[in-house]
Short mmCIF file of C-alpha atoms in Angstrom, two decimals:
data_model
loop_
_atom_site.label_atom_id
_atom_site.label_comp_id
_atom_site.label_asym_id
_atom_site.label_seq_id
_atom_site.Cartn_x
_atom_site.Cartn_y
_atom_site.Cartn_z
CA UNK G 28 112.91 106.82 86.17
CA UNK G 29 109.38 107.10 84.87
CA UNK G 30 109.75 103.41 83.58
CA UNK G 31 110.71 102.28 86.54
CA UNK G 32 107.97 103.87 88.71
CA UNK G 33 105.27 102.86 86.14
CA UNK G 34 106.29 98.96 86.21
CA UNK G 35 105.97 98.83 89.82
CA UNK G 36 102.85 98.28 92.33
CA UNK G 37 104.35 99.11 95.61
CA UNK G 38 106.65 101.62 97.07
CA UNK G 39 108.02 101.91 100.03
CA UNK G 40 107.45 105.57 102.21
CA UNK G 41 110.33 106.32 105.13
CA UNK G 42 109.34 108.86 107.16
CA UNK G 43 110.53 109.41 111.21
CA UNK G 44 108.53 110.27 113.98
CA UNK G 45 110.20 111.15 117.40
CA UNK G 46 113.58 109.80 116.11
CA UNK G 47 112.23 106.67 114.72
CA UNK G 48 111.95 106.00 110.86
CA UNK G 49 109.52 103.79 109.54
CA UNK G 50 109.16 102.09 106.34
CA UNK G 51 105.69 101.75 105.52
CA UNK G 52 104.47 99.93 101.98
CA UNK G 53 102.03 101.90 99.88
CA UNK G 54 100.44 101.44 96.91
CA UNK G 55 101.23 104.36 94.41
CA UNK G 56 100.57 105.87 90.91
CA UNK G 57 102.42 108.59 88.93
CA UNK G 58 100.80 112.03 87.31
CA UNK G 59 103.95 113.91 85.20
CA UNK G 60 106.51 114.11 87.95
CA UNK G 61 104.31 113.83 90.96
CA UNK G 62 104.33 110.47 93.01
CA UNK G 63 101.10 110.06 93.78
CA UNK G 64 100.05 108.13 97.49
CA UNK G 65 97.58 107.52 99.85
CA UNK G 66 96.85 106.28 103.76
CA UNK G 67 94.04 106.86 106.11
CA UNK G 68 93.65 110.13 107.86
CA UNK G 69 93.84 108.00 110.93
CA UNK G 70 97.41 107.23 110.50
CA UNK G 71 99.68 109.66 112.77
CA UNK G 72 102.24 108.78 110.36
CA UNK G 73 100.31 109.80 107.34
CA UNK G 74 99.07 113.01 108.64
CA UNK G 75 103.00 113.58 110.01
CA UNK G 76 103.63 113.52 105.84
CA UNK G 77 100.57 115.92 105.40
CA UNK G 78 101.84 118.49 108.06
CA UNK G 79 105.46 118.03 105.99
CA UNK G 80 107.43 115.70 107.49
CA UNK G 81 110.38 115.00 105.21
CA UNK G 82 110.13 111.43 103.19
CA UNK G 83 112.08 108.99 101.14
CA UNK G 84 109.94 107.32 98.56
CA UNK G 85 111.49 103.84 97.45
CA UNK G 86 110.47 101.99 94.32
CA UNK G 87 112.55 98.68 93.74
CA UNK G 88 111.74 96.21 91.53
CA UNK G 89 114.03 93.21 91.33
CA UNK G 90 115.33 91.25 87.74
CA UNK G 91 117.21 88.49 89.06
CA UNK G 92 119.82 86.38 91.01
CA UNK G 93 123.11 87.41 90.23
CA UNK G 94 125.48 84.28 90.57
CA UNK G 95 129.20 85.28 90.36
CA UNK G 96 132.07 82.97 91.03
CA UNK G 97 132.56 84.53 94.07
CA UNK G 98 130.63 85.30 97.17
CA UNK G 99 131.37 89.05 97.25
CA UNK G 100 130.43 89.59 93.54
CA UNK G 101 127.06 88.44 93.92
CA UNK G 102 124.30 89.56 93.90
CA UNK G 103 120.70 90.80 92.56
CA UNK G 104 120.15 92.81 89.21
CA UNK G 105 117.09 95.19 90.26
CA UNK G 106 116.06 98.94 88.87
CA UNK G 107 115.33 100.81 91.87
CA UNK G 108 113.92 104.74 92.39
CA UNK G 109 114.59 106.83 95.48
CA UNK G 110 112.60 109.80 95.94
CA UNK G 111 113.37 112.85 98.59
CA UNK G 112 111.28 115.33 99.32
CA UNK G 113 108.42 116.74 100.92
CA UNK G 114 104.65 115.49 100.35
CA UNK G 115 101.74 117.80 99.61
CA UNK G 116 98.29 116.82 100.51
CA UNK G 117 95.83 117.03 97.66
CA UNK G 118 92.37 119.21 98.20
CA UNK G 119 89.12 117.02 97.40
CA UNK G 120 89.33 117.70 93.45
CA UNK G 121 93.11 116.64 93.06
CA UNK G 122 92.78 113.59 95.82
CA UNK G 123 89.39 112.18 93.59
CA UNK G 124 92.01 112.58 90.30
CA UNK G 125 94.82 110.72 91.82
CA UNK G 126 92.92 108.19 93.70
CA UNK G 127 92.13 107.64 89.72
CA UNK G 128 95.43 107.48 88.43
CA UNK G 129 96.67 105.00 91.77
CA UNK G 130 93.48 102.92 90.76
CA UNK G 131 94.37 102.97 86.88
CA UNK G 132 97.83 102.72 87.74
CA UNK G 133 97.07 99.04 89.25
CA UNK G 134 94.28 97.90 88.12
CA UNK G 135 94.19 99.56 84.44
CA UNK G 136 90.38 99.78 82.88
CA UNK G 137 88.84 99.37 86.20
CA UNK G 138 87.49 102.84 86.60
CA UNK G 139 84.90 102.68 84.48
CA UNK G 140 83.13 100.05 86.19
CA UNK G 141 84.16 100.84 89.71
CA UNK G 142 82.00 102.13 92.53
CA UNK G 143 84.05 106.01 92.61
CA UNK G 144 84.53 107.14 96.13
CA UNK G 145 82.07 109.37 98.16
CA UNK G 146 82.38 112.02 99.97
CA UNK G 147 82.63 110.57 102.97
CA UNK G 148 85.11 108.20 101.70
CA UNK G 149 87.36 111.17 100.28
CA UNK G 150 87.55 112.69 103.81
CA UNK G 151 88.70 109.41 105.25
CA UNK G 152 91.64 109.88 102.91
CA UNK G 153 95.04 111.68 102.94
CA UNK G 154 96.03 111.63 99.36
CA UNK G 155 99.83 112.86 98.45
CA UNK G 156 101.65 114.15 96.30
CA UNK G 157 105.99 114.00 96.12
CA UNK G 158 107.37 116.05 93.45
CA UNK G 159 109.96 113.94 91.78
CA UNK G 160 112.51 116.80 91.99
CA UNK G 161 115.45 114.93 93.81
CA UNK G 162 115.55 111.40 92.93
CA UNK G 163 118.15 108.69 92.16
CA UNK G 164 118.01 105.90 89.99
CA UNK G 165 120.35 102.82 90.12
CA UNK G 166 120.02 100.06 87.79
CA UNK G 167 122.19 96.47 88.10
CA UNK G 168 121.59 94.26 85.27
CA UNK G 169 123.57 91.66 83.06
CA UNK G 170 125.81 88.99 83.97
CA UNK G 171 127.69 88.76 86.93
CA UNK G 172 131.23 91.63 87.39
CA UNK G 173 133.86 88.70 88.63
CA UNK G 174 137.07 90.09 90.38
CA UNK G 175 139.82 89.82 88.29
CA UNK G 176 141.03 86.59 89.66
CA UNK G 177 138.19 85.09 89.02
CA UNK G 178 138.07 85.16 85.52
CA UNK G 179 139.38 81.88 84.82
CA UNK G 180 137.82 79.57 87.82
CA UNK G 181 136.16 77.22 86.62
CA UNK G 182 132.92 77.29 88.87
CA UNK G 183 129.76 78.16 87.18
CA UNK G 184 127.86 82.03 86.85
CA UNK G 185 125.53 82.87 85.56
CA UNK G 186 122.09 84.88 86.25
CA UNK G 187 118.85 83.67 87.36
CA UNK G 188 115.93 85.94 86.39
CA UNK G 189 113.41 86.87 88.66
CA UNK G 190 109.55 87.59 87.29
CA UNK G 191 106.52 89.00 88.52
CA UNK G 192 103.53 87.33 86.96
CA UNK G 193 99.79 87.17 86.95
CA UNK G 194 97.54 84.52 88.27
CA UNK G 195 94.00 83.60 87.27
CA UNK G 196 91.27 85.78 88.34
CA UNK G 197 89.60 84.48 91.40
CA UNK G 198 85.92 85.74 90.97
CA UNK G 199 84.85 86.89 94.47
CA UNK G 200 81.60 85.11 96.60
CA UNK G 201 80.34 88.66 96.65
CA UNK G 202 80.49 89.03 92.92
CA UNK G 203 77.09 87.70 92.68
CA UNK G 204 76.08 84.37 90.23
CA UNK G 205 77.50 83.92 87.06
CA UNK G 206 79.65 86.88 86.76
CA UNK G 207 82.26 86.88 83.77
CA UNK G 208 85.53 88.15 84.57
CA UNK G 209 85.85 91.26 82.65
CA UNK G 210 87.68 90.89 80.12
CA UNK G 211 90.28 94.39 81.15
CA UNK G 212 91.04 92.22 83.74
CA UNK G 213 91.24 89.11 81.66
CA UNK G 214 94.04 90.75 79.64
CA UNK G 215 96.04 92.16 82.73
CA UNK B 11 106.81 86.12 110.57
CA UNK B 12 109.82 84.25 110.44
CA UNK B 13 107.91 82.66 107.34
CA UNK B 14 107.48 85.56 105.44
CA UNK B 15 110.89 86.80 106.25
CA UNK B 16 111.83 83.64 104.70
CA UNK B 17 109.89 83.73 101.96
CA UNK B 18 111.37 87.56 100.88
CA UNK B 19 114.52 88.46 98.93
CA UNK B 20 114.41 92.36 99.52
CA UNK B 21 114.60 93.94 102.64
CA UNK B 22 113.71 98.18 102.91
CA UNK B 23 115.95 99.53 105.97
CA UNK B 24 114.59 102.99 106.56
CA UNK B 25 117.39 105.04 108.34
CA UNK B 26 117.44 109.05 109.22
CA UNK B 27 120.38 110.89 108.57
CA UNK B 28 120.46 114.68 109.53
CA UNK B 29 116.69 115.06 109.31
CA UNK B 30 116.08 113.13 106.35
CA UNK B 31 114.93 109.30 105.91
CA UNK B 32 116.13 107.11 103.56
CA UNK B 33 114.83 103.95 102.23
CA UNK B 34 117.57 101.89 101.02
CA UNK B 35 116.66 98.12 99.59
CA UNK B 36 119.08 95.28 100.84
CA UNK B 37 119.43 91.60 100.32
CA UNK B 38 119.05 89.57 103.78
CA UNK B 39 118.87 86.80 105.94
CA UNK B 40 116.94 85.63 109.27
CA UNK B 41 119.24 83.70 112.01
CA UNK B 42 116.81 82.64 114.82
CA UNK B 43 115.60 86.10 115.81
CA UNK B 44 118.03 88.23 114.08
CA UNK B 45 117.71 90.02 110.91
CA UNK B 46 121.07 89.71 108.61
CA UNK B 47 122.02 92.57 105.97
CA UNK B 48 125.11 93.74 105.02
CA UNK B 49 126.41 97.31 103.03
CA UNK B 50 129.60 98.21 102.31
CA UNK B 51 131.74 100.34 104.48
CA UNK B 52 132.46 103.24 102.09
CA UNK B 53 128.40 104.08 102.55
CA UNK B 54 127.67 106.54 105.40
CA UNK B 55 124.08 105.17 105.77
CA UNK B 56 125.85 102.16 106.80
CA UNK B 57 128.12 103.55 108.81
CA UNK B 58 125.79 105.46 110.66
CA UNK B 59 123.55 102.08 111.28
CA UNK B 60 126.78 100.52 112.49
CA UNK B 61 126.89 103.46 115.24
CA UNK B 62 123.84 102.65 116.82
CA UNK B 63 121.47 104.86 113.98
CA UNK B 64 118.11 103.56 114.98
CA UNK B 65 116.04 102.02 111.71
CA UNK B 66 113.42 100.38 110.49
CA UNK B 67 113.76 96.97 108.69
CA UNK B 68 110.44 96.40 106.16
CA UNK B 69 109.94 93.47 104.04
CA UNK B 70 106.74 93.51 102.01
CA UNK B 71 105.37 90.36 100.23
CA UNK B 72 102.52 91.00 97.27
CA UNK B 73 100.43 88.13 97.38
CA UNK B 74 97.38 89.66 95.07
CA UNK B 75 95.24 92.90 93.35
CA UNK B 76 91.84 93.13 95.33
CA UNK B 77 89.19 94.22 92.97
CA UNK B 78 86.26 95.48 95.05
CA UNK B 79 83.34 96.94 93.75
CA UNK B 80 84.26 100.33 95.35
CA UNK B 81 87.26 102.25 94.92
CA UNK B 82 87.50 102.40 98.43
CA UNK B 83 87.76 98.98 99.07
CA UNK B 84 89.99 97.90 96.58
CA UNK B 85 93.31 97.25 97.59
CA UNK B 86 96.08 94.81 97.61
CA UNK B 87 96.93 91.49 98.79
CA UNK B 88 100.04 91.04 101.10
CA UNK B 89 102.38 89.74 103.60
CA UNK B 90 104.33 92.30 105.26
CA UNK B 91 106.66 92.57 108.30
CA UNK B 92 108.38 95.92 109.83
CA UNK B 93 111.08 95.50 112.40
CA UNK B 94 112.45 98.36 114.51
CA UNK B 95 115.45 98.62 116.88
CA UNK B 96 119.27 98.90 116.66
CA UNK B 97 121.19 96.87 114.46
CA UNK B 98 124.95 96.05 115.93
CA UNK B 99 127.65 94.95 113.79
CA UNK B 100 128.94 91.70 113.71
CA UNK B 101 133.00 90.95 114.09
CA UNK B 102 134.75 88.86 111.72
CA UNK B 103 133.27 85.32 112.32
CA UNK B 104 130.29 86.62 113.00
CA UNK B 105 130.20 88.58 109.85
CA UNK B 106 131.32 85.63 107.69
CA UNK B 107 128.60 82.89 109.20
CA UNK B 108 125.76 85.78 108.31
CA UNK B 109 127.32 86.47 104.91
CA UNK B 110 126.83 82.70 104.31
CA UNK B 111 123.38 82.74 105.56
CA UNK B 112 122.58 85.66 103.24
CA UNK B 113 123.89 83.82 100.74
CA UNK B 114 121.88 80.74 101.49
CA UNK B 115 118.70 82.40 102.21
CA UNK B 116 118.79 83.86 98.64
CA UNK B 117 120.86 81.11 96.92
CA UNK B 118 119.92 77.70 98.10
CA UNK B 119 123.26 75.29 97.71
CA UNK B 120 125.37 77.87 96.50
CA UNK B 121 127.48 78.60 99.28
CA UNK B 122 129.32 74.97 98.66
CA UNK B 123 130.43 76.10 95.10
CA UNK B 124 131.15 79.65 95.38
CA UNK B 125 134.49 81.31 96.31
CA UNK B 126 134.17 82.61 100.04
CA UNK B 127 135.00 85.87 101.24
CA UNK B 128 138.61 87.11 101.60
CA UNK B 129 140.00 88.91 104.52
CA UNK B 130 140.06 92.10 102.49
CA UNK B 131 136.46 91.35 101.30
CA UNK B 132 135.62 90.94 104.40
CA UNK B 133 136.94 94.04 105.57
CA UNK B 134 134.69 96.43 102.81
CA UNK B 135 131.82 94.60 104.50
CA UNK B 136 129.64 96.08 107.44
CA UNK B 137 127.77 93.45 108.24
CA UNK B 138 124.48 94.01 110.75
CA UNK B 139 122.26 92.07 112.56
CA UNK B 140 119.15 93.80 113.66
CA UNK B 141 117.25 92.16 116.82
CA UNK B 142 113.33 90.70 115.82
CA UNK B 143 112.93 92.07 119.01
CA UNK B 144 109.99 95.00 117.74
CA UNK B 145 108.34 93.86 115.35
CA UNK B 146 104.47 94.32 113.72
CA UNK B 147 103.58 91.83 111.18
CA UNK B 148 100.13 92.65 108.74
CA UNK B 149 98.68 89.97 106.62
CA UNK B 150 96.41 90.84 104.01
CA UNK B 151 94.62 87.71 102.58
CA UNK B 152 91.41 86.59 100.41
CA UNK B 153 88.39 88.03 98.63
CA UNK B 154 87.69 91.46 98.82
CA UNK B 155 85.57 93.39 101.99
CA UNK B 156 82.63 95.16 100.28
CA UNK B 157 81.04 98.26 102.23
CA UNK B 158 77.63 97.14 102.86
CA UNK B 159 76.07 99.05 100.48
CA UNK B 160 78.08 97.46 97.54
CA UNK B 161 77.79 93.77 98.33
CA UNK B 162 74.21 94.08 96.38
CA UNK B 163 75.61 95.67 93.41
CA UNK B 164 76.28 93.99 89.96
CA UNK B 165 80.02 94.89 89.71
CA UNK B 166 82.02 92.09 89.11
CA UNK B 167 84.91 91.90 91.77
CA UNK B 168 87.51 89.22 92.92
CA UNK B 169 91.22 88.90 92.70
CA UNK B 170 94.26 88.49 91.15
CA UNK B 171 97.15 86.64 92.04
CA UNK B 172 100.76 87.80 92.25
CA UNK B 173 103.13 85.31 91.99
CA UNK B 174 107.25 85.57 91.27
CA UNK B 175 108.60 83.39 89.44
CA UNK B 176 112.25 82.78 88.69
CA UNK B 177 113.27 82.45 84.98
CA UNK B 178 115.20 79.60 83.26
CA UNK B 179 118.78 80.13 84.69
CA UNK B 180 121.21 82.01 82.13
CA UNK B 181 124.81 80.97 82.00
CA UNK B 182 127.49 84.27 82.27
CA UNK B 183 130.36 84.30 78.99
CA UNK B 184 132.82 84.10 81.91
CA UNK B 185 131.47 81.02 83.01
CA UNK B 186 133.55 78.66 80.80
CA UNK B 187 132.18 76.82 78.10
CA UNK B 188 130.15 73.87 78.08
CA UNK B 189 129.76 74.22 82.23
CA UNK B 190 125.95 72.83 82.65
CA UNK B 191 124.14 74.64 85.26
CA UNK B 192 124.34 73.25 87.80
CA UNK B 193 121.76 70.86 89.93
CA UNK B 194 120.61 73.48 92.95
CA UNK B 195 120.38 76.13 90.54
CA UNK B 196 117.98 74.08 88.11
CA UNK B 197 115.80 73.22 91.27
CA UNK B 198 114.98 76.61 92.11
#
């Protein structure tokens, strides 16, 4: 599970309000068994987690395009977390140390050289915390599981992975003249 | 948004049952202004969806890391649309034109090769269309937005890309020997 969570950039938060659910992406980071999230304390749905609305937090990542010989049996090989539970807002000391761990989480190195947030900042923020007590894990991976009759067709299967990569750094107007990418950021 | 629906693999339906929200990932596909999925009958999420269970359809593109020169600031790059409403489940033809479309939407050309559905195949399948009827879409795009105070500073910030790729294609043992892959799959 903590593999899983730590190779991923975005979860996804399901929450209801009124009867409703949402699914809302966030970016996330992980501290022991606490998920670790944040939104703006302008979000009614945010500060429905904070007051402890019940939540589902959803990590999938996905490995490839699973190609079977028959419709039915295909499918996608992905590792994917699900997360129950109830939230707990961080105070001011705990949010500052997870916004650190999101940040380091995605962007590993950049701390040091980051502007940290302010004060002001920190009470614009509603910074969360699920416990990772009741979780499931599902993993599909490998070559395609034909029905038995399929066995011997001869159309092809096979899988077709599926990878997140990397681009280039794009150094930002704002970055100011002659900048060098940094070189954390080079190695990402 | 039909372009970033079309552009996605994974779908996150948020649905409530008893109190508590789940976020399940699916694979989909878009007819006109419908959103395809599909689950299998055994699941009671699924059921419950096919009895009118009101959810929330998600699909979240990453398109970049945003390095800003503040915490704050820094984010992510993305595409993402959320689609609430009913889903209804479709009848037999209906459910075997959107299990082609799924299939198309994911695998390009496949649908020509592949063994179709059975009756009994069929019949595990709860098939759903959910209505693009409410809908937000939120685009996330380019360089970084500095708080004032920052632009000035020496920190070097930009952005980097996220891009998924899919792998060289990887033939299953049950596949047969010597089958070459075959055309559509190479030109993914």
């Amino acid at each position: 599970m903590h593999a899983i969570l730590d190779a991923g950039r975005v979860a996804h938060v399901s929450i209801t309000d009124d009867g409703q659910p949402f699914g809302i992406p966030v970016a996330y980071g992980r501290d022991g068994d606490d998920l670790l999230f944040h939104g703006s304390t302008g979000s009614r749905l945010f500060r429905a987690l904070a007051d402890g609305a019940p939540c589902c937090v959803t990590v999938t990542l996905l490995d490839g395009l699973v190609l079977a010989k028959s419709a039915f049996a295909s499918s996608m090989n992905y590792r994917c977390v699900m997360a129950l539970g109830v939230a707990r807002r961080l105070d001011d000391d705990e949010s500052a140390a997870a916004l650190r761990r999101i940040n380091e989480h995605l962007m590993p190195g950049r701390w040091a050289d980051v502007r940290k947030p302010s004060r002001k900042e920190l009470a614009a923020t509603l910074v969360l915390a699920l416990p990772l007590d009741e979780c499931s894990v599902k993993v599909s991976a490998g070559p395609p599981e034909e029905e038995v009759d399929d066995v011997a067709s001869s159309i092809w299967s096979g899988v077709v992975p599926i990878i997140e990569v990397l681009g280039r750094p794009v150094t930002a107007p704002d970055s100011g003249p002659d900048q060098p990418v940094p070189s954390y950021v080079d190695s990402w």
